mmCIF file of C-alpha atoms in Angstrom:
data_model
loop_
_atom_site.group_PDB
_atom_site.id
_atom_site.type_symbol
_atom_site.label_atom_id
_atom_site.label_comp_id
_atom_site.label_asym_id
_atom_site.label_seq_id
_atom_site.Cartn_x
_atom_site.Cartn_y
_atom_site.Cartn_z
ATOM 1 C CA MET A 258 15.765 13.913 12.076
ATOM 2 C CA THR A 259 14.681 11.047 14.452
ATOM 3 C CA VAL A 260 13.167 7.790 13.427
ATOM 4 C CA GLY A 261 10.693 6.593 16.695
ATOM 5 C CA TYR A 262 9.533 3.471 16.798
ATOM 6 C CA GLY A 263 6.033 2.360 18.953
ATOM 7 C CA THR A 264 3.048 0.132 19.602
ATOM 8 C CA LYS A 265 -1.142 1.243 19.421
ATOM 9 C CA GLN A 266 -3.457 -1.565 20.917
ATOM 10 C CA VAL A 267 -6.293 -1.927 18.655
ATOM 11 C CA GLY A 268 -8.703 -4.436 20.218
ATOM 12 C CA ASP A 269 -6.376 -7.782 19.824
ATOM 13 C CA VAL A 270 -3.873 -6.183 17.734
ATOM 14 C CA GLY A 271 -0.593 -4.670 18.562
ATOM 15 C CA VAL A 272 0.439 -2.414 15.782
ATOM 16 C CA PHE A 273 4.242 -1.878 15.286
ATOM 17 C CA TYR A 274 4.381 1.376 13.494
ATOM 18 C CA ARG A 275 7.226 3.995 12.505
ATOM 19 C CA GLU A 276 7.100 7.848 12.892
ATOM 20 C CA ALA A 277 9.015 10.787 12.354
ATOM 21 C CA GLY A 278 9.086 14.814 11.799
ATOM 22 C CA PRO A 279 7.439 17.626 13.234
ATOM 23 C CA ARG A 280 3.932 16.473 15.345
ATOM 24 C CA ASP A 281 2.430 19.433 14.282
ATOM 25 C CA ALA A 282 3.069 18.886 10.426
ATOM 26 C CA PRO A 283 0.561 17.513 8.182
ATOM 27 C CA VAL A 284 0.280 13.734 8.005
ATOM 28 C CA LEU A 285 1.238 10.754 5.412
ATOM 29 C CA LEU A 286 0.073 7.914 6.118
ATOM 30 C CA LEU A 287 2.300 4.826 5.027
ATOM 31 C CA LEU A 288 0.840 1.588 3.601
ATOM 32 C CA HIS A 289 2.723 -0.949 2.756
ATOM 33 C CA GLY A 290 2.265 -3.902 0.006
ATOM 34 C CA PHE A 291 2.709 -7.789 0.096
ATOM 35 C CA PRO A 292 4.994 -9.508 1.584
ATOM 36 C CA THR A 293 6.638 -6.738 3.344
ATOM 37 C CA ALA A 294 6.266 -4.109 6.223
ATOM 38 C CA SER A 295 7.092 -0.482 7.048
ATOM 39 C CA HIS A 296 10.800 -1.445 6.585
ATOM 40 C CA MET A 297 10.063 -0.945 2.972
ATOM 41 C CA PHE A 298 10.022 3.155 3.764
ATOM 42 C CA ARG A 299 13.203 3.068 5.876
ATOM 43 C CA ASP A 300 14.681 5.606 2.852
ATOM 44 C CA LEU A 301 11.455 7.203 1.894
ATOM 45 C CA ILE A 302 11.009 8.192 5.487
ATOM 46 C CA PRO A 303 13.922 10.720 6.274
ATOM 47 C CA LEU A 304 13.785 12.113 2.898
ATOM 48 C CA LEU A 305 10.160 13.583 3.701
ATOM 49 C CA ALA A 306 10.465 13.932 7.497
ATOM 50 C CA ASP A 307 11.253 17.658 7.504
ATOM 51 C CA ARG A 308 7.976 18.857 6.372
ATOM 52 C CA TYR A 309 5.861 16.007 7.300
ATOM 53 C CA ARG A 310 4.722 13.663 9.892
ATOM 54 C CA VAL A 311 5.470 10.243 8.890
ATOM 55 C CA ILE A 312 3.846 7.536 10.254
ATOM 56 C CA ALA A 313 3.957 4.029 8.562
ATOM 57 C CA PRO A 314 2.521 0.867 10.371
ATOM 58 C CA ASP A 315 3.012 -2.965 9.885
ATOM 59 C CA LEU A 316 -0.460 -4.411 8.858
ATOM 60 C CA PRO A 317 -1.842 -7.566 10.763
ATOM 61 C CA GLY A 318 0.500 -10.658 9.830
ATOM 62 C CA PHE A 319 2.980 -8.429 8.616
ATOM 63 C CA GLY A 320 6.753 -7.146 10.117
ATOM 64 C CA ASN A 321 6.522 -6.650 14.188
ATOM 65 C CA THR A 322 3.049 -6.177 14.515
ATOM 66 C CA THR A 323 1.131 -8.867 16.468
ATOM 67 C CA SER A 324 -1.775 -10.264 15.912
ATOM 68 C CA PRO A 325 -3.630 -13.274 17.019
ATOM 69 C CA GLY A 326 -3.565 -16.837 14.894
ATOM 70 C CA ARG A 327 -5.496 -17.507 11.721
ATOM 71 C CA ASP A 328 -8.053 -19.295 14.677
ATOM 72 C CA ALA A 329 -9.486 -16.107 16.364
ATOM 73 C CA PHE A 330 -8.447 -13.590 13.523
ATOM 74 C CA ASP A 331 -10.175 -12.955 9.948
ATOM 75 C CA TYR A 332 -7.018 -12.633 7.941
ATOM 76 C CA SER A 333 -9.338 -10.583 5.470
ATOM 77 C CA PHE A 334 -9.193 -7.113 3.866
ATOM 78 C CA ASP A 335 -11.847 -5.781 5.461
ATOM 79 C CA ARG A 336 -10.108 -6.617 9.105
ATOM 80 C CA LEU A 337 -7.196 -5.583 7.686
ATOM 81 C CA ALA A 338 -9.076 -1.961 7.078
ATOM 82 C CA GLY A 339 -10.388 -1.934 10.196
ATOM 83 C CA VAL A 340 -7.210 -2.401 12.199
ATOM 84 C CA ILE A 341 -5.785 0.872 10.470
ATOM 85 C CA GLU A 342 -8.879 2.398 11.114
ATOM 86 C CA GLY A 343 -8.429 1.673 14.732
ATOM 87 C CA PHE A 344 -4.959 2.689 14.445
ATOM 88 C CA VAL A 345 -5.082 6.052 13.060
ATOM 89 C CA GLU A 346 -7.851 6.858 15.625
ATOM 90 C CA ALA A 347 -5.640 5.920 18.129
ATOM 91 C CA MET A 348 -3.168 7.938 16.976
ATOM 92 C CA GLY A 349 -5.515 10.838 17.146
ATOM 93 C CA LEU A 350 -5.182 11.656 13.058
ATOM 94 C CA THR A 351 -7.982 13.712 11.840
ATOM 95 C CA ARG A 352 -6.244 14.688 8.651
ATOM 96 C CA TYR A 353 -3.633 12.840 6.879
ATOM 97 C CA ALA A 354 -2.527 12.219 2.972
ATOM 98 C CA LEU A 355 -2.060 8.846 2.218
ATOM 99 C CA TYR A 356 0.504 6.768 0.450
ATOM 100 C CA ILE A 357 -0.494 3.389 -0.789
ATOM 101 C CA PHE A 358 1.727 0.470 -2.174
ATOM 102 C CA ASP A 359 0.292 -3.424 -3.021
ATOM 103 C CA TYR A 360 -1.798 -4.262 -0.434
ATOM 104 C CA GLY A 361 -1.729 -0.779 1.266
ATOM 105 C CA ALA A 362 -3.751 0.287 -1.749
ATOM 106 C CA PRO A 363 -7.322 -1.737 -1.376
ATOM 107 C CA THR A 364 -6.574 -1.125 2.525
ATOM 108 C CA GLY A 365 -5.955 2.703 2.718
ATOM 109 C CA LEU A 366 -8.967 3.302 -0.387
ATOM 110 C CA ARG A 367 -11.217 1.511 2.052
ATOM 111 C CA LEU A 368 -10.237 4.028 4.895
ATOM 112 C CA ALA A 369 -10.796 6.946 2.387
ATOM 113 C CA MET A 370 -14.467 5.559 1.520
ATOM 114 C CA ARG A 371 -15.098 5.627 4.923
ATOM 115 C CA HIS A 372 -13.822 8.745 6.173
ATOM 116 C CA PRO A 373 -13.124 11.354 2.976
ATOM 117 C CA GLU A 374 -13.574 13.881 4.680
ATOM 118 C CA ARG A 375 -9.994 13.352 6.055
ATOM 119 C CA VAL A 376 -7.914 12.467 3.288
ATOM 120 C CA THR A 377 -5.879 15.512 2.048
ATOM 121 C CA ALA A 378 -4.597 13.769 -0.924
ATOM 122 C CA ILE A 379 -3.019 10.368 -2.296
ATOM 123 C CA VAL A 380 0.105 9.105 -3.318
ATOM 124 C CA SER A 381 -0.483 5.564 -5.442
ATOM 125 C CA GLN A 382 2.997 4.183 -5.877
ATOM 126 C CA ASN A 383 2.043 0.642 -8.106
ATOM 127 C CA GLY A 384 -1.004 0.347 -5.885
ATOM 128 C CA ASN A 385 -3.865 -0.647 -8.091
ATOM 129 C CA ALA A 386 -7.412 0.305 -8.504
ATOM 130 C CA TYR A 387 -8.264 -0.805 -12.270
ATOM 131 C CA LEU A 388 -9.069 -4.248 -13.570
ATOM 132 C CA GLU A 389 -6.364 -2.649 -16.471
ATOM 133 C CA GLY A 390 -3.603 -2.708 -13.673
ATOM 134 C CA LEU A 391 -3.905 -6.608 -13.414
ATOM 135 C CA SER A 392 -1.126 -8.845 -15.629
ATOM 136 C CA ARG A 393 -1.205 -12.319 -16.303
ATOM 137 C CA GLU A 394 0.725 -13.004 -13.171
ATOM 138 C CA TRP A 395 -2.173 -13.226 -11.533
ATOM 139 C CA GLU A 396 -3.666 -16.261 -13.476
ATOM 140 C CA PRO A 397 -3.151 -18.296 -10.449
ATOM 141 C CA TRP A 398 -4.711 -16.309 -7.857
ATOM 142 C CA GLN A 399 -7.921 -15.489 -9.974
ATOM 143 C CA ALA A 400 -8.250 -19.328 -10.113
ATOM 144 C CA TYR A 401 -8.490 -19.480 -6.338
ATOM 145 C CA TRP A 402 -10.878 -16.842 -6.544
ATOM 146 C CA ARG A 403 -13.038 -18.310 -9.094
ATOM 147 C CA ASP A 404 -12.698 -21.548 -7.186
ATOM 148 C CA PRO A 405 -11.344 -21.305 -3.598
ATOM 149 C CA SER A 406 -10.237 -24.984 -3.702
ATOM 150 C CA PRO A 407 -7.616 -26.888 -1.613
ATOM 151 C CA GLY A 408 -5.933 -27.270 -5.128
ATOM 152 C CA ASN A 409 -6.114 -23.777 -6.252
ATOM 153 C CA ARG A 410 -4.771 -22.603 -2.906
ATOM 154 C CA GLU A 411 -1.935 -24.981 -2.796
ATOM 155 C CA ALA A 412 -0.855 -23.269 -6.204
ATOM 156 C CA CYS A 413 -1.005 -19.857 -4.893
ATOM 157 C CA ARG A 414 1.456 -20.949 -2.025
ATOM 158 C CA ALA A 415 4.643 -20.788 -4.623
ATOM 159 C CA ALA A 416 4.055 -17.231 -4.207
ATOM 160 C CA LEU A 417 5.368 -17.283 -1.188
ATOM 161 C CA THR A 418 8.391 -18.923 -1.791
ATOM 162 C CA ASP A 419 11.936 -16.884 -1.334
ATOM 163 C CA GLU A 420 12.609 -17.226 -5.181
ATOM 164 C CA ALA A 421 9.283 -15.681 -5.909
ATOM 165 C CA ILE A 422 9.716 -12.886 -3.808
ATOM 166 C CA HIS A 423 13.402 -12.480 -5.465
ATOM 167 C CA VAL A 424 11.301 -11.614 -8.541
ATOM 168 C CA GLN A 425 9.246 -9.431 -6.802
ATOM 169 C CA TYR A 426 11.956 -7.299 -6.097
ATOM 170 C CA ALA A 427 14.598 -8.241 -8.676
ATOM 171 C CA HIS A 428 12.703 -7.878 -11.701
ATOM 172 C CA GLY A 429 13.018 -4.821 -13.946
ATOM 173 C CA ALA A 430 15.291 -3.327 -10.982
ATOM 174 C CA PRO A 431 17.874 -1.606 -12.462
ATOM 175 C CA ALA A 432 21.708 -3.474 -11.881
ATOM 176 C CA GLY A 433 23.407 -2.524 -9.358
ATOM 177 C CA ARG A 434 21.219 -0.892 -7.496
ATOM 178 C CA LEU A 435 19.069 -3.349 -5.088
ATOM 179 C CA SER A 436 20.322 -3.513 -1.791
ATOM 180 C CA PRO A 437 19.326 -7.522 -0.680
ATOM 181 C CA ASP A 438 18.213 -6.109 2.810
ATOM 182 C CA GLY A 439 14.683 -5.671 2.380
ATOM 183 C CA MET A 440 14.280 -8.876 0.259
ATOM 184 C CA VAL A 441 16.381 -11.296 2.833
ATOM 185 C CA LEU A 442 13.545 -9.852 5.233
ATOM 186 C CA ASP A 443 10.416 -10.346 3.912
ATOM 187 C CA MET A 444 12.195 -13.652 3.164
ATOM 188 C CA HIS A 445 12.193 -14.126 7.196
ATOM 189 C CA TYR A 446 8.694 -12.891 7.818
ATOM 190 C CA MET A 447 7.332 -15.458 5.411
ATOM 191 C CA HIS A 448 9.379 -18.184 7.158
ATOM 192 C CA ARG A 449 7.878 -17.668 10.300
ATOM 193 C CA PRO A 450 5.378 -20.277 11.888
ATOM 194 C CA GLY A 451 1.682 -19.304 10.290
ATOM 195 C CA ALA A 452 2.988 -16.735 7.826
ATOM 196 C CA ARG A 453 2.280 -18.552 4.576
ATOM 197 C CA GLU A 454 -1.313 -19.811 5.705
ATOM 198 C CA ILE A 455 -2.001 -16.183 6.522
ATOM 199 C CA GLN A 456 -1.030 -15.302 3.336
ATOM 200 C CA LEU A 457 -3.014 -17.647 1.471
ATOM 201 C CA ASP A 458 -5.666 -16.545 3.309
ATOM 202 C CA LEU A 459 -4.827 -12.803 2.395
ATOM 203 C CA ILE A 460 -4.508 -14.070 -1.208
ATOM 204 C CA LEU A 461 -8.297 -15.470 -1.310
ATOM 205 C CA SER A 462 -9.703 -12.189 -0.039
ATOM 206 C CA TYR A 463 -8.280 -10.214 -2.287
ATOM 207 C CA ARG A 464 -10.718 -11.251 -4.410
ATOM 208 C CA THR A 465 -12.826 -8.536 -2.650
ATOM 209 C CA ASN A 466 -10.225 -5.520 -3.537
ATOM 210 C CA VAL A 467 -11.267 -6.193 -7.317
ATOM 211 C CA ALA A 468 -14.954 -6.443 -6.653
ATOM 212 C CA LEU A 469 -14.384 -2.651 -4.513
ATOM 213 C CA TYR A 470 -12.748 -1.229 -7.958
ATOM 214 C CA PRO A 471 -16.325 0.544 -9.260
ATOM 215 C CA GLN A 472 -16.681 1.653 -5.687
ATOM 216 C CA PHE A 473 -13.145 3.178 -5.266
ATOM 217 C CA GLN A 474 -13.664 4.735 -8.805
ATOM 218 C CA ALA A 475 -17.104 5.817 -7.609
ATOM 219 C CA TYR A 476 -14.949 7.434 -4.452
ATOM 220 C CA PHE A 477 -12.427 9.146 -6.463
ATOM 221 C CA ARG A 478 -15.098 10.518 -8.547
ATOM 222 C CA GLU A 479 -17.358 11.691 -6.293
ATOM 223 C CA HIS A 480 -14.613 13.650 -4.013
ATOM 224 C CA ARG A 481 -11.752 14.104 -5.914
ATOM 225 C CA PRO A 482 -8.745 13.911 -4.371
ATOM 226 C CA PRO A 483 -5.693 14.688 -5.487
ATOM 227 C CA LEU A 484 -3.620 11.946 -6.816
ATOM 228 C CA LEU A 485 -0.131 11.472 -7.919
ATOM 229 C CA ALA A 486 0.566 7.789 -9.337
ATOM 230 C CA VAL A 487 4.318 7.007 -9.186
ATOM 231 C CA TRP A 488 5.340 3.556 -10.751
ATOM 232 C CA GLY A 489 7.604 1.274 -11.622
ATOM 233 C CA LYS A 490 6.886 0.721 -14.638
ATOM 234 C CA ASN A 491 8.448 -2.439 -14.754
ATOM 235 C CA ASP A 492 6.259 -4.202 -12.703
ATOM 236 C CA PRO A 493 5.436 -7.860 -13.988
ATOM 237 C CA PHE A 494 1.655 -7.528 -11.477
ATOM 238 C CA PHE A 495 0.629 -4.289 -11.419
ATOM 239 C CA ILE A 496 1.277 -2.633 -15.486
ATOM 240 C CA PRO A 497 1.308 0.798 -16.446
ATOM 241 C CA PRO A 498 -2.325 0.881 -17.453
ATOM 242 C CA GLY A 499 -3.255 0.985 -14.297
ATOM 243 C CA ALA A 500 -1.578 4.000 -13.293
ATOM 244 C CA GLU A 501 -2.974 5.531 -16.356
ATOM 245 C CA ALA A 502 -6.381 4.612 -15.496
ATOM 246 C CA TYR A 503 -6.425 6.500 -12.252
ATOM 247 C CA ARG A 504 -7.065 9.994 -14.956
ATOM 248 C CA ARG A 505 -10.159 8.115 -16.037
ATOM 249 C CA ASP A 506 -12.052 9.210 -12.850
ATOM 250 C CA LEU A 507 -9.516 11.976 -11.445
ATOM 251 C CA PRO A 508 -8.340 13.824 -15.158
ATOM 252 C CA GLU A 509 -5.933 15.686 -13.043
ATOM 253 C CA ALA A 510 -4.249 13.052 -11.553
ATOM 254 C CA GLU A 511 -0.777 13.474 -11.977
ATOM 255 C CA ILE A 512 1.255 10.294 -13.350
ATOM 256 C CA HIS A 513 4.963 9.788 -13.519
ATOM 257 C CA PHE A 514 6.690 5.864 -14.619
ATOM 258 C CA LEU A 515 9.876 5.218 -13.016
ATOM 259 C CA ASP A 516 12.293 2.840 -14.612
ATOM 260 C CA THR A 517 12.403 0.461 -12.194
ATOM 261 C CA GLY A 518 10.174 -2.840 -10.598
ATOM 262 C CA HIS A 519 7.482 -3.400 -8.099
ATOM 263 C CA PHE A 520 9.905 -2.134 -5.361
ATOM 264 C CA ALA A 521 10.338 0.882 -6.632
ATOM 265 C CA LEU A 522 11.251 2.565 -3.617
ATOM 266 C CA GLU A 523 13.911 -0.304 -3.217
ATOM 267 C CA THR A 524 15.834 1.908 -5.942
ATOM 268 C CA HIS A 525 14.619 5.676 -6.583
ATOM 269 C CA ALA A 526 13.567 6.517 -3.034
ATOM 270 C CA ALA A 527 15.193 10.202 -3.893
ATOM 271 C CA GLU A 528 13.510 10.115 -6.811
ATOM 272 C CA ILE A 529 9.861 9.072 -4.928
ATOM 273 C CA ALA A 530 10.736 11.634 -2.439
ATOM 274 C CA HIS A 531 10.996 14.352 -4.913
ATOM 275 C CA LEU A 532 8.029 13.349 -6.279
ATOM 276 C CA VAL A 533 5.711 13.292 -3.551
ATOM 277 C CA GLY A 534 7.771 16.402 -1.774
ATOM 278 C CA ASP A 535 6.262 18.591 -4.462
ATOM 279 C CA PHE A 536 2.870 17.124 -4.965
ATOM 280 C CA LEU A 537 2.460 17.378 -1.122
ATOM 281 C CA GLY A 538 3.598 20.569 -1.041
ATOM 282 C CA ARG A 539 1.407 22.339 -3.415
ATOM 283 C CA HIS A 540 -1.732 20.201 -2.070
ATOM 284 C CA LEU A 541 -1.385 20.487 1.339
ATOM 285 C CA GLU A 542 -0.521 24.134 1.481
ATOM 286 C CA ARG A 543 -3.636 25.112 -0.705
ATOM 287 C CA ASP A 544 -6.062 22.788 1.871
ATOM 288 C CA GLU A 545 -3.956 24.353 4.837
ATOM 289 C CA ARG A 546 -5.004 27.598 3.915
ATOM 290 C CA GLY A 547 -8.693 26.315 4.411
ATOM 291 C CA PHE A 548 -9.637 25.486 1.071
ATOM 292 C CA SER A 549 -11.631 22.059 0.087
ATOM 293 C CA THR A 550 -9.398 19.346 -1.460
ATOM 294 C CA THR A 551 -12.617 18.678 -3.549
ATOM 295 C CA ASP A 552 -12.921 22.575 -5.049
#
């Protein structure tokens, strides 16, 4: 299995991506979260690429995607989703399953609402769409949403430190299974010029995601995409009730909890690959036989 790397130009954004698997296989689009990039899927991609065409882009403001500065580009979730929509079209993808994590959830769910006919299935790995999934750790961000004052913006800067990134990775992860590689790379990304201000803009924009939760949930009820929620149960930010809430709108949703933290792939890539492979194998094979995923 060979992983390829490339860039697609979407307007003034050069979207970096990694890809593996047969070009005629069902597509799985992997959308990363904060503060990482597509490298978070480095262990998962080889485990799924024998059966699926696996594609993982870096969002604008993250990883190796190149995008303009804040004076020329609106770092909002609507804009991120628009760029990824353009990326999907530049790649010629007309049908795909979504793997959504953290920031990738509101980005991917915007795509799903805009083009429900394209989405074959959804895997949510600590990707939230319900108020129940937000822990008390969100209070500094929520204060900024309620009052976007300079003081509240400055208070959110604590989430961008090396120490905070370490907590995101290490909290709840089993001892001895967490490689430092992804964590240290994310710290490096955050130290690049302008990175923290971009992230503070996105922290403020996150309030638009919460406002869209009712629309995301209406999309689930109307289109009934097959959904697998696989969750690090010790995540201090997106807590287990957020996974369980999917069954309120999708009673057949499959929910699995793993004894790890927010970045579950860092410690449980093999277990997640098994769950995802089994789930997609059942649902995408049915879809390819010509049945609607909403039957």
